[in-house]
Amino acid sequence: MIDEIGAALVIGVLTGSVYSMVALGIVLVYRASRVFNFAQTEFGTTGLFAAFVAVELWGWHYAFGVLFGLAAAVAMGLATERLIIRPLRDSSRVTLLVGTAGVALAAIGIQFWQNNAQPIRQMPRMIEGVAGEPFGTPVTHQQVITLLVLLAVAVGLALFFRSPTGLAVQAAQQEATASELVGISVRRVSMLTWGIAAFLGGLAGVLSGPNLTFTAGFLTFGAGAALLQGFMAAVLAGMRSMPGAVLGGLVVGVVEQLGSLTLFDGVDGSRALFLFLFLLGVLLLRPQGVFVREKATV
């Protein structure tokens, strides 16, 4: 039993690292625009498809292919902000939510169209092989890289939000009108925020893609689905805490894996059911979020 719990913790943390990247993007966009971004994972799937095409079909070097995929994700994020979010800025939150959902559905439709709704083989791994087998669970080098990238991103964002540009972003997110009066462009901050969020989505896509065979909607409802888990992690973070989003993603990953060790074991969807019950308990006991203080601003 100890080995099973240990294995669940290991797999949960590795899987949760992808959820954390998705949650970071969701929290960033919500803080900047008060928008529940349902297109976050499609930034990742688009980046993954672009990287795959560059590496496997065009024969690019792996590093250049990954950079191309990340650039495609960022371009999609910036286009979403400029063409969808900015024109609807004064609309209701429901309208903005539907707008981001529409972007996601459009991206999935294009992916199906380009690939005839057929799965394509998985993205090559950065480094092949198994890094170790803690508790008898094989852990690939790709999974270790994903976790290390998450840690690097967390440190990078922490440093960024302490820089002058990062402080300007936080100011614009908290007091848009006052920020405009002191010369901070809220529109530029919005573009920057959406660009960073799309970059995080792209990272989630190109790092998780090599672990599974992917198809259209890979990160939204496919084999690597992370949208709902990312939102759950963002809820644990109170939709505003960046460190909370990182911890929330890891916790969601672990709880999801522990679902197979509970009384629900053997029930179809046991992990999803256990995760839902966990989230329900959190919302009932601490609706403001677990990894956030009442007056947290970071």
PDB file of C-alpha atoms in Angstrom:
ATOM      1  CA  MET A   1       0.000   0.000   0.000  1.00  0.00           C
ATOM      2  CA  ILE A   2       2.892   2.338   0.815  1.00  0.00           C
ATOM      3  CA  ASP A   3       4.359   1.744  -2.629  1.00  0.00           C
ATOM      4  CA  GLU A   4       0.979   2.468  -4.230  1.00  0.00           C
ATOM      5  CA  ILE A   5       0.630   5.738  -2.329  1.00  0.00           C
ATOM      6  CA  GLY A   6       4.220   6.680  -3.160  1.00  0.00           C
ATOM      7  CA  ALA A   7       3.653   5.923  -6.831  1.00  0.00           C
ATOM      8  CA  ALA A   8       0.470   8.015  -6.799  1.00  0.00           C
ATOM      9  CA  LEU A   9       2.384  10.926  -5.265  1.00  0.00           C
ATOM     10  CA  VAL A  10       5.158  10.692  -7.856  1.00  0.00           C
ATOM     11  CA  ILE A  11       2.820  10.438 -10.838  1.00  0.00           C
ATOM     12  CA  GLY A  12       0.560  13.106  -9.353  1.00  0.00           C
ATOM     13  CA  VAL A  13       3.369  15.643  -9.007  1.00  0.00           C
ATOM     14  CA  LEU A  14       4.651  14.952 -12.521  1.00  0.00           C
ATOM     15  CA  THR A  15       1.166  15.198 -14.029  1.00  0.00           C
ATOM     16  CA  GLY A  16       0.335  18.170 -11.839  1.00  0.00           C
ATOM     17  CA  SER A  17       3.272  20.132 -13.228  1.00  0.00           C
ATOM     18  CA  VAL A  18       1.334  20.447 -16.505  1.00  0.00           C
ATOM     19  CA  TYR A  19      -1.807  21.455 -14.591  1.00  0.00           C
ATOM     20  CA  SER A  20       0.228  24.120 -12.790  1.00  0.00           C
ATOM     21  CA  MET A  21       1.357  25.714 -16.066  1.00  0.00           C
ATOM     22  CA  VAL A  22      -2.234  25.791 -17.283  1.00  0.00           C
ATOM     23  CA  ALA A  23      -3.418  27.228 -13.959  1.00  0.00           C
ATOM     24  CA  LEU A  24      -0.762  29.950 -14.038  1.00  0.00           C
ATOM     25  CA  GLY A  25      -2.048  31.124 -17.409  1.00  0.00           C
ATOM     26  CA  ILE A  26      -5.665  31.036 -16.239  1.00  0.00           C
ATOM     27  CA  VAL A  27      -4.857  33.067 -13.109  1.00  0.00           C
ATOM     28  CA  LEU A  28      -2.799  35.602 -15.064  1.00  0.00           C
ATOM     29  CA  VAL A  29      -5.609  36.263 -17.537  1.00  0.00           C
ATOM     30  CA  TYR A  30      -8.260  36.418 -14.828  1.00  0.00           C
ATOM     31  CA  ARG A  31      -6.273  38.927 -12.802  1.00  0.00           C
ATOM     32  CA  ALA A  32      -5.747  41.114 -15.876  1.00  0.00           C
ATOM     33  CA  SER A  33      -9.134  40.841 -17.590  1.00  0.00           C
ATOM     34  CA  ARG A  34     -11.484  39.107 -15.136  1.00  0.00           C
ATOM     35  CA  VAL A  35     -11.979  36.530 -17.895  1.00  0.00           C
ATOM     36  CA  PHE A  36     -12.279  32.778 -17.431  1.00  0.00           C
ATOM     37  CA  ASN A  37     -10.089  31.787 -20.349  1.00  0.00           C
ATOM     38  CA  PHE A  38     -11.382  28.525 -21.830  1.00  0.00           C
ATOM     39  CA  ALA A  39      -8.872  28.812 -24.672  1.00  0.00           C
ATOM     40  CA  GLN A  40      -5.850  28.400 -22.390  1.00  0.00           C
ATOM     41  CA  THR A  41      -5.230  24.741 -23.192  1.00  0.00           C
ATOM     42  CA  GLU A  42      -5.797  25.300 -26.901  1.00  0.00           C
ATOM     43  CA  PHE A  43      -2.838  27.666 -26.865  1.00  0.00           C
ATOM     44  CA  GLY A  44      -0.906  24.592 -25.760  1.00  0.00           C
ATOM     45  CA  THR A  45      -2.406  22.199 -28.306  1.00  0.00           C
ATOM     46  CA  THR A  46      -1.778  24.708 -31.115  1.00  0.00           C
ATOM     47  CA  GLY A  47       1.824  25.093 -29.999  1.00  0.00           C
ATOM     48  CA  LEU A  48       2.223  21.315 -29.884  1.00  0.00           C
ATOM     49  CA  PHE A  49       0.836  20.866 -33.400  1.00  0.00           C
ATOM     50  CA  ALA A  50       3.098  23.626 -34.720  1.00  0.00           C
ATOM     51  CA  ALA A  51       6.167  22.105 -33.048  1.00  0.00           C
ATOM     52  CA  PHE A  52       5.316  18.653 -34.401  1.00  0.00           C
ATOM     53  CA  VAL A  53       4.928  19.943 -37.942  1.00  0.00           C
ATOM     54  CA  ALA A  54       8.220  21.845 -37.747  1.00  0.00           C
ATOM     55  CA  VAL A  55      10.201  18.905 -36.337  1.00  0.00           C
ATOM     56  CA  GLU A  56       8.606  15.877 -38.001  1.00  0.00           C
ATOM     57  CA  LEU A  57       7.340  17.227 -41.312  1.00  0.00           C
ATOM     58  CA  TRP A  58       9.706  20.103 -42.071  1.00  0.00           C
ATOM     59  CA  GLY A  59      12.768  18.461 -40.548  1.00  0.00           C
ATOM     60  CA  TRP A  60      13.730  21.357 -38.277  1.00  0.00           C
ATOM     61  CA  HIS A  61      16.112  20.895 -35.356  1.00  0.00           C
ATOM     62  CA  TYR A  62      14.166  19.949 -32.226  1.00  0.00           C
ATOM     63  CA  ALA A  63      14.997  23.167 -30.357  1.00  0.00           C
ATOM     64  CA  PHE A  64      13.914  25.363 -33.278  1.00  0.00           C
ATOM     65  CA  GLY A  65      10.720  23.317 -33.631  1.00  0.00           C
ATOM     66  CA  VAL A  66       9.855  23.857 -29.965  1.00  0.00           C
ATOM     67  CA  LEU A  67      10.540  27.589 -30.274  1.00  0.00           C
ATOM     68  CA  PHE A  68       8.312  27.694 -33.354  1.00  0.00           C
ATOM     69  CA  GLY A  69       5.550  25.966 -31.405  1.00  0.00           C
ATOM     70  CA  LEU A  70       5.866  28.427 -28.523  1.00  0.00           C
ATOM     71  CA  ALA A  71       5.818  31.339 -30.991  1.00  0.00           C
ATOM     72  CA  ALA A  72       2.626  29.936 -32.555  1.00  0.00           C
ATOM     73  CA  ALA A  73       1.013  29.697 -29.116  1.00  0.00           C
ATOM     74  CA  VAL A  74       1.976  33.268 -28.231  1.00  0.00           C
ATOM     75  CA  ALA A  75       0.709  34.531 -31.596  1.00  0.00           C
ATOM     76  CA  MET A  76      -2.634  32.828 -30.954  1.00  0.00           C
ATOM     77  CA  GLY A  77      -2.825  34.390 -27.482  1.00  0.00           C
ATOM     78  CA  LEU A  78      -2.065  37.888 -28.785  1.00  0.00           C
ATOM     79  CA  ALA A  79      -4.586  37.493 -31.605  1.00  0.00           C
ATOM     80  CA  THR A  80      -7.232  36.381 -29.097  1.00  0.00           C
ATOM     81  CA  GLU A  81      -6.630  39.452 -26.968  1.00  0.00           C
ATOM     82  CA  ARG A  82      -6.620  41.845 -29.926  1.00  0.00           C
ATOM     83  CA  LEU A  83      -9.509  40.402 -31.941  1.00  0.00           C
ATOM     84  CA  ILE A  84     -11.801  38.975 -29.251  1.00  0.00           C
ATOM     85  CA  ILE A  85     -11.096  40.357 -25.790  1.00  0.00           C
ATOM     86  CA  ARG A  86     -10.366  44.000 -26.573  1.00  0.00           C
ATOM     87  CA  PRO A  87     -13.509  44.598 -28.701  1.00  0.00           C
ATOM     88  CA  LEU A  88     -15.608  42.882 -25.998  1.00  0.00           C
ATOM     89  CA  ARG A  89     -13.862  44.572 -23.071  1.00  0.00           C
ATOM     90  CA  ASP A  90     -17.037  46.342 -21.906  1.00  0.00           C
ATOM     91  CA  SER A  91     -19.237  43.275 -22.361  1.00  0.00           C
ATOM     92  CA  SER A  92     -20.383  40.977 -19.573  1.00  0.00           C
ATOM     93  CA  ARG A  93     -18.124  38.262 -18.214  1.00  0.00           C
ATOM     94  CA  VAL A  94     -20.410  35.638 -19.713  1.00  0.00           C
ATOM     95  CA  THR A  95     -19.903  37.151 -23.164  1.00  0.00           C
ATOM     96  CA  LEU A  96     -16.133  37.159 -22.696  1.00  0.00           C
ATOM     97  CA  LEU A  97     -16.214  33.563 -21.457  1.00  0.00           C
ATOM     98  CA  VAL A  98     -18.198  32.505 -24.518  1.00  0.00           C
ATOM     99  CA  GLY A  99     -15.697  34.377 -26.674  1.00  0.00           C
ATOM    100  CA  THR A 100     -12.758  32.382 -25.290  1.00  0.00           C
ATOM    101  CA  ALA A 101     -14.750  29.154 -25.613  1.00  0.00           C
ATOM    102  CA  GLY A 102     -15.394  30.070 -29.240  1.00  0.00           C
ATOM    103  CA  VAL A 103     -11.660  30.516 -29.814  1.00  0.00           C
ATOM    104  CA  ALA A 104     -11.038  27.056 -28.351  1.00  0.00           C
ATOM    105  CA  LEU A 105     -13.719  25.422 -30.497  1.00  0.00           C
ATOM    106  CA  ALA A 106     -12.442  27.164 -33.618  1.00  0.00           C
ATOM    107  CA  ALA A 107      -8.893  25.961 -32.912  1.00  0.00           C
ATOM    108  CA  ILE A 108     -10.097  22.394 -32.345  1.00  0.00           C
ATOM    109  CA  GLY A 109     -12.114  22.519 -35.569  1.00  0.00           C
ATOM    110  CA  ILE A 110      -9.061  23.639 -37.545  1.00  0.00           C
ATOM    111  CA  GLN A 111      -6.972  20.880 -35.968  1.00  0.00           C
ATOM    112  CA  PHE A 112      -9.552  18.242 -36.937  1.00  0.00           C
ATOM    113  CA  TRP A 113      -9.738  19.673 -40.448  1.00  0.00           C
ATOM    114  CA  GLN A 114      -5.984  19.645 -40.920  1.00  0.00           C
ATOM    115  CA  ASN A 115      -5.581  16.102 -39.587  1.00  0.00           C
ATOM    116  CA  ASN A 116      -8.818  14.483 -40.773  1.00  0.00           C
ATOM    117  CA  ALA A 117      -9.836  13.799 -37.154  1.00  0.00           C
ATOM    118  CA  GLN A 118      -7.133  11.115 -36.931  1.00  0.00           C
ATOM    119  CA  PRO A 119      -4.543  10.865 -34.148  1.00  0.00           C
ATOM    120  CA  ILE A 120      -0.990  11.584 -35.230  1.00  0.00           C
ATOM    121  CA  ARG A 121       2.042   9.993 -33.655  1.00  0.00           C
ATOM    122  CA  GLN A 122       3.452  11.650 -30.619  1.00  0.00           C
ATOM    123  CA  MET A 123       6.039  14.399 -30.562  1.00  0.00           C
ATOM    124  CA  PRO A 124       9.592  13.059 -30.109  1.00  0.00           C
ATOM    125  CA  ARG A 125      10.970  13.371 -26.599  1.00  0.00           C
ATOM    126  CA  MET A 126      13.736  15.808 -25.799  1.00  0.00           C
ATOM    127  CA  ILE A 127      15.671  13.021 -24.087  1.00  0.00           C
ATOM    128  CA  GLU A 128      14.697   9.384 -24.438  1.00  0.00           C
ATOM    129  CA  GLY A 129      14.870   6.879 -21.620  1.00  0.00           C
ATOM    130  CA  VAL A 130      13.854   6.428 -18.010  1.00  0.00           C
ATOM    131  CA  ALA A 131      15.386   8.669 -15.355  1.00  0.00           C
ATOM    132  CA  GLY A 132      14.434   6.388 -12.453  1.00  0.00           C
ATOM    133  CA  GLU A 133      11.783   4.155 -10.933  1.00  0.00           C
ATOM    134  CA  PRO A 134      10.722   5.535  -7.547  1.00  0.00           C
ATOM    135  CA  PHE A 135       8.253   3.177  -5.850  1.00  0.00           C
ATOM    136  CA  GLY A 136       8.462   0.994  -8.948  1.00  0.00           C
ATOM    137  CA  THR A 137       7.053   3.743 -11.177  1.00  0.00           C
ATOM    138  CA  PRO A 138       9.060   4.507 -14.329  1.00  0.00           C
ATOM    139  CA  VAL A 139       9.772   8.232 -14.617  1.00  0.00           C
ATOM    140  CA  THR A 140      10.997   9.413 -17.994  1.00  0.00           C
ATOM    141  CA  HIS A 141      13.515  12.160 -18.582  1.00  0.00           C
ATOM    142  CA  GLN A 142      10.755  14.084 -20.384  1.00  0.00           C
ATOM    143  CA  GLN A 143       8.629  14.114 -17.222  1.00  0.00           C
ATOM    144  CA  VAL A 144      11.569  15.301 -15.141  1.00  0.00           C
ATOM    145  CA  ILE A 145      12.233  18.082 -17.661  1.00  0.00           C
ATOM    146  CA  THR A 146       8.587  19.157 -17.422  1.00  0.00           C
ATOM    147  CA  LEU A 147       8.803  19.443 -13.635  1.00  0.00           C
ATOM    148  CA  LEU A 148      12.100  21.346 -13.803  1.00  0.00           C
ATOM    149  CA  VAL A 149      10.657  23.744 -16.379  1.00  0.00           C
ATOM    150  CA  LEU A 150       7.701  24.410 -14.048  1.00  0.00           C
ATOM    151  CA  LEU A 151      10.098  25.270 -11.219  1.00  0.00           C
ATOM    152  CA  ALA A 152      12.081  27.558 -13.527  1.00  0.00           C
ATOM    153  CA  VAL A 153       8.885  29.252 -14.720  1.00  0.00           C
ATOM    154  CA  ALA A 154       7.714  29.766 -11.131  1.00  0.00           C
ATOM    155  CA  VAL A 155      11.016  31.395 -10.179  1.00  0.00           C
ATOM    156  CA  GLY A 156      11.036  33.455 -13.381  1.00  0.00           C
ATOM    157  CA  LEU A 157       7.521  34.787 -12.786  1.00  0.00           C
ATOM    158  CA  ALA A 158       8.347  35.604  -9.166  1.00  0.00           C
ATOM    159  CA  LEU A 159      11.333  37.658 -10.294  1.00  0.00           C
ATOM    160  CA  PHE A 160       9.361  39.255 -13.137  1.00  0.00           C
ATOM    161  CA  PHE A 161       6.597  40.502 -10.848  1.00  0.00           C
ATOM    162  CA  ARG A 162       9.222  42.175  -8.670  1.00  0.00           C
ATOM    163  CA  SER A 163      10.701  44.042 -11.628  1.00  0.00           C
ATOM    164  CA  PRO A 164       9.466  47.514 -12.700  1.00  0.00           C
ATOM    165  CA  THR A 165       7.521  45.987 -15.598  1.00  0.00           C
ATOM    166  CA  GLY A 166       6.009  43.357 -13.346  1.00  0.00           C
ATOM    167  CA  LEU A 167       4.979  45.961 -10.782  1.00  0.00           C
ATOM    168  CA  ALA A 168       3.369  47.992 -13.580  1.00  0.00           C
ATOM    169  CA  VAL A 169       1.437  44.894 -14.632  1.00  0.00           C
ATOM    170  CA  GLN A 170       0.183  44.349 -11.091  1.00  0.00           C
ATOM    171  CA  ALA A 171      -0.780  48.004 -10.768  1.00  0.00           C
ATOM    172  CA  ALA A 172      -2.777  47.888 -14.014  1.00  0.00           C
ATOM    173  CA  GLN A 173      -4.501  44.701 -12.892  1.00  0.00           C
ATOM    174  CA  GLN A 174      -5.549  46.203  -9.554  1.00  0.00           C
ATOM    175  CA  GLU A 175      -6.304  49.825 -10.447  1.00  0.00           C
ATOM    176  CA  ALA A 176      -6.668  50.299 -14.201  1.00  0.00           C
ATOM    177  CA  THR A 177      -7.854  53.914 -14.105  1.00  0.00           C
ATOM    178  CA  ALA A 178      -5.178  55.081 -11.665  1.00  0.00           C
ATOM    179  CA  SER A 179      -2.529  53.249 -13.686  1.00  0.00           C
ATOM    180  CA  GLU A 180      -3.575  55.061 -16.865  1.00  0.00           C
ATOM    181  CA  LEU A 181      -3.264  58.387 -15.026  1.00  0.00           C
ATOM    182  CA  VAL A 182       0.372  57.669 -14.132  1.00  0.00           C
ATOM    183  CA  GLY A 183       1.265  56.603 -17.671  1.00  0.00           C
ATOM    184  CA  ILE A 184       0.842  52.822 -17.578  1.00  0.00           C
ATOM    185  CA  SER A 185      -0.875  51.528 -20.717  1.00  0.00           C
ATOM    186  CA  VAL A 186      -3.556  49.075 -19.636  1.00  0.00           C
ATOM    187  CA  ARG A 187      -3.902  47.829 -23.212  1.00  0.00           C
ATOM    188  CA  ARG A 188      -0.219  46.981 -23.435  1.00  0.00           C
ATOM    189  CA  VAL A 189      -0.398  45.267 -20.066  1.00  0.00           C
ATOM    190  CA  SER A 190      -3.323  43.222 -21.312  1.00  0.00           C
ATOM    191  CA  MET A 191      -1.390  42.188 -24.427  1.00  0.00           C
ATOM    192  CA  LEU A 192       1.652  41.281 -22.326  1.00  0.00           C
ATOM    193  CA  THR A 193      -0.460  39.245 -19.917  1.00  0.00           C
ATOM    194  CA  TRP A 194      -2.184  37.302 -22.669  1.00  0.00           C
ATOM    195  CA  GLY A 195       1.165  36.712 -24.366  1.00  0.00           C
ATOM    196  CA  ILE A 196       2.682  35.285 -21.167  1.00  0.00           C
ATOM    197  CA  ALA A 197      -0.409  33.159 -20.543  1.00  0.00           C
ATOM    198  CA  ALA A 198      -0.245  31.774 -24.093  1.00  0.00           C
ATOM    199  CA  PHE A 199       3.462  31.059 -23.650  1.00  0.00           C
ATOM    200  CA  LEU A 200       2.667  29.050 -20.509  1.00  0.00           C
ATOM    201  CA  GLY A 201      -0.017  27.160 -22.417  1.00  0.00           C
ATOM    202  CA  GLY A 202       2.475  26.479 -25.196  1.00  0.00           C
ATOM    203  CA  LEU A 203       4.970  25.106 -22.679  1.00  0.00           C
ATOM    204  CA  ALA A 204       2.314  22.768 -21.275  1.00  0.00           C
ATOM    205  CA  GLY A 205       1.639  21.513 -24.796  1.00  0.00           C
ATOM    206  CA  VAL A 206       5.166  20.938 -26.099  1.00  0.00           C
ATOM    207  CA  LEU A 207       6.297  19.354 -22.818  1.00  0.00           C
ATOM    208  CA  SER A 208       3.349  16.987 -22.315  1.00  0.00           C
ATOM    209  CA  GLY A 209       2.936  16.075 -25.993  1.00  0.00           C
ATOM    210  CA  PRO A 210       5.888  13.656 -26.098  1.00  0.00           C
ATOM    211  CA  ASN A 211       4.317  11.563 -23.331  1.00  0.00           C
ATOM    212  CA  LEU A 212       1.155  10.634 -25.247  1.00  0.00           C
ATOM    213  CA  THR A 213      -0.212  10.256 -28.771  1.00  0.00           C
ATOM    214  CA  PHE A 214      -2.141  13.433 -29.431  1.00  0.00           C
ATOM    215  CA  THR A 215      -4.920  14.611 -31.664  1.00  0.00           C
ATOM    216  CA  ALA A 216      -7.182  17.676 -31.945  1.00  0.00           C
ATOM    217  CA  GLY A 217      -8.116  19.119 -28.561  1.00  0.00           C
ATOM    218  CA  PHE A 218      -5.290  17.181 -26.897  1.00  0.00           C
ATOM    219  CA  LEU A 219      -5.044  19.399 -23.809  1.00  0.00           C
ATOM    220  CA  THR A 220      -8.738  20.320 -23.699  1.00  0.00           C
ATOM    221  CA  PHE A 221     -10.520  16.979 -23.799  1.00  0.00           C
ATOM    222  CA  GLY A 222      -8.007  14.566 -25.342  1.00  0.00           C
ATOM    223  CA  ALA A 223      -5.492  12.176 -23.806  1.00  0.00           C
ATOM    224  CA  GLY A 224      -3.643  15.023 -22.098  1.00  0.00           C
ATOM    225  CA  ALA A 225      -6.745  16.898 -20.932  1.00  0.00           C
ATOM    226  CA  ALA A 226      -5.768  19.606 -18.456  1.00  0.00           C
ATOM    227  CA  LEU A 227      -8.367  22.370 -18.823  1.00  0.00           C
ATOM    228  CA  LEU A 228     -10.711  21.380 -15.986  1.00  0.00           C
ATOM    229  CA  GLN A 229      -7.783  20.383 -13.777  1.00  0.00           C
ATOM    230  CA  GLY A 230      -6.161  23.728 -14.499  1.00  0.00           C
ATOM    231  CA  PHE A 231      -9.334  25.556 -13.496  1.00  0.00           C
ATOM    232  CA  MET A 232      -9.534  23.479 -10.326  1.00  0.00           C
ATOM    233  CA  ALA A 233      -5.971  24.448  -9.485  1.00  0.00           C
ATOM    234  CA  ALA A 234      -6.797  28.100 -10.192  1.00  0.00           C
ATOM    235  CA  VAL A 235      -9.790  27.845  -7.839  1.00  0.00           C
ATOM    236  CA  LEU A 236      -7.505  26.498  -5.103  1.00  0.00           C
ATOM    237  CA  ALA A 237      -5.391  29.597  -5.739  1.00  0.00           C
ATOM    238  CA  GLY A 238      -8.417  31.858  -5.345  1.00  0.00           C
ATOM    239  CA  MET A 239      -8.054  32.849  -9.035  1.00  0.00           C
ATOM    240  CA  ARG A 240      -5.380  35.366  -8.070  1.00  0.00           C
ATOM    241  CA  SER A 241      -2.385  33.745  -6.337  1.00  0.00           C
ATOM    242  CA  MET A 242       0.483  32.791  -8.636  1.00  0.00           C
ATOM    243  CA  PRO A 243       2.314  30.605  -6.068  1.00  0.00           C
ATOM    244  CA  GLY A 244      -1.082  29.136  -5.247  1.00  0.00           C
ATOM    245  CA  ALA A 245      -1.611  28.178  -8.887  1.00  0.00           C
ATOM    246  CA  VAL A 246       1.661  26.230  -8.865  1.00  0.00           C
ATOM    247  CA  LEU A 247       0.826  24.432  -5.619  1.00  0.00           C
ATOM    248  CA  GLY A 248      -2.789  23.966  -6.706  1.00  0.00           C
ATOM    249  CA  GLY A 249      -1.761  22.189  -9.896  1.00  0.00           C
ATOM    250  CA  LEU A 250       0.487  19.795  -7.992  1.00  0.00           C
ATOM    251  CA  VAL A 251      -2.232  19.099  -5.417  1.00  0.00           C
ATOM    252  CA  VAL A 252      -4.831  18.454  -8.121  1.00  0.00           C
ATOM    253  CA  GLY A 253      -2.440  16.037  -9.818  1.00  0.00           C
ATOM    254  CA  VAL A 254      -1.843  14.120  -6.580  1.00  0.00           C
ATOM    255  CA  VAL A 255      -5.521  14.050  -5.582  1.00  0.00           C
ATOM    256  CA  GLU A 256      -6.441  12.806  -9.046  1.00  0.00           C
ATOM    257  CA  GLN A 257      -4.005   9.909  -8.743  1.00  0.00           C
ATOM    258  CA  LEU A 258      -5.076   9.082  -5.195  1.00  0.00           C
ATOM    259  CA  GLY A 259      -8.610   8.671  -6.537  1.00  0.00           C
ATOM    260  CA  SER A 260      -7.637   5.247  -7.858  1.00  0.00           C
ATOM    261  CA  LEU A 261      -6.694   4.120  -4.336  1.00  0.00           C
ATOM    262  CA  THR A 262      -9.990   5.025  -2.678  1.00  0.00           C
ATOM    263  CA  LEU A 263     -13.276   3.194  -2.270  1.00  0.00           C
ATOM    264  CA  PHE A 264     -14.078   4.367  -5.807  1.00  0.00           C
ATOM    265  CA  ASP A 265     -11.375   2.103  -7.240  1.00  0.00           C
ATOM    266  CA  GLY A 266     -12.845   0.031 -10.047  1.00  0.00           C
ATOM    267  CA  VAL A 267     -15.520   2.607 -10.822  1.00  0.00           C
ATOM    268  CA  ASP A 268     -15.294   4.213 -14.259  1.00  0.00           C
ATOM    269  CA  GLY A 269     -14.080   7.769 -13.806  1.00  0.00           C
ATOM    270  CA  SER A 270     -13.001   7.136 -10.198  1.00  0.00           C
ATOM    271  CA  ARG A 271     -10.223   9.718 -10.395  1.00  0.00           C
ATOM    272  CA  ALA A 272     -12.523  12.404 -11.775  1.00  0.00           C
ATOM    273  CA  LEU A 273     -15.167  11.566  -9.152  1.00  0.00           C
ATOM    274  CA  PHE A 274     -12.693  11.757  -6.271  1.00  0.00           C
ATOM    275  CA  LEU A 275     -11.276  15.015  -7.633  1.00  0.00           C
ATOM    276  CA  PHE A 276     -14.780  16.481  -7.910  1.00  0.00           C
ATOM    277  CA  LEU A 277     -15.597  15.551  -4.320  1.00  0.00           C
ATOM    278  CA  PHE A 278     -12.319  17.084  -3.188  1.00  0.00           C
ATOM    279  CA  LEU A 279     -13.041  20.341  -5.010  1.00  0.00           C
ATOM    280  CA  LEU A 280     -16.604  20.402  -3.659  1.00  0.00           C
ATOM    281  CA  GLY A 281     -15.250  20.085  -0.132  1.00  0.00           C
ATOM    282  CA  VAL A 282     -12.800  22.935  -0.748  1.00  0.00           C
ATOM    283  CA  LEU A 283     -15.537  25.210  -2.105  1.00  0.00           C
ATOM    284  CA  LEU A 284     -17.767  24.477   0.894  1.00  0.00           C
ATOM    285  CA  LEU A 285     -15.063  24.948   3.526  1.00  0.00           C
ATOM    286  CA  ARG A 286     -12.880  27.642   1.949  1.00  0.00           C
ATOM    287  CA  PRO A 287     -14.540  29.192  -1.118  1.00  0.00           C
ATOM    288  CA  GLN A 288     -11.922  31.969  -1.347  1.00  0.00           C
ATOM    289  CA  GLY A 289      -9.262  29.384  -2.153  1.00  0.00           C
ATOM    290  CA  VAL A 290      -6.798  27.324  -0.170  1.00  0.00           C
ATOM    291  CA  PHE A 291      -3.465  28.767  -1.252  1.00  0.00           C
ATOM    292  CA  VAL A 292      -4.366  32.417  -0.833  1.00  0.00           C
ATOM    293  CA  ARG A 293      -4.786  34.846   2.018  1.00  0.00           C
ATOM    294  CA  GLU A 294      -7.879  36.969   2.376  1.00  0.00           C
ATOM    295  CA  LYS A 295      -6.083  40.102   1.197  1.00  0.00           C
ATOM    296  CA  ALA A 296      -3.483  38.492  -1.040  1.00  0.00           C
ATOM    297  CA  THR A 297      -2.421  40.541  -4.040  1.00  0.00           C
ATOM    298  CA  VAL A 298       0.240  38.274  -5.535  1.00  0.00           C
TER     299      VAL A 298
END
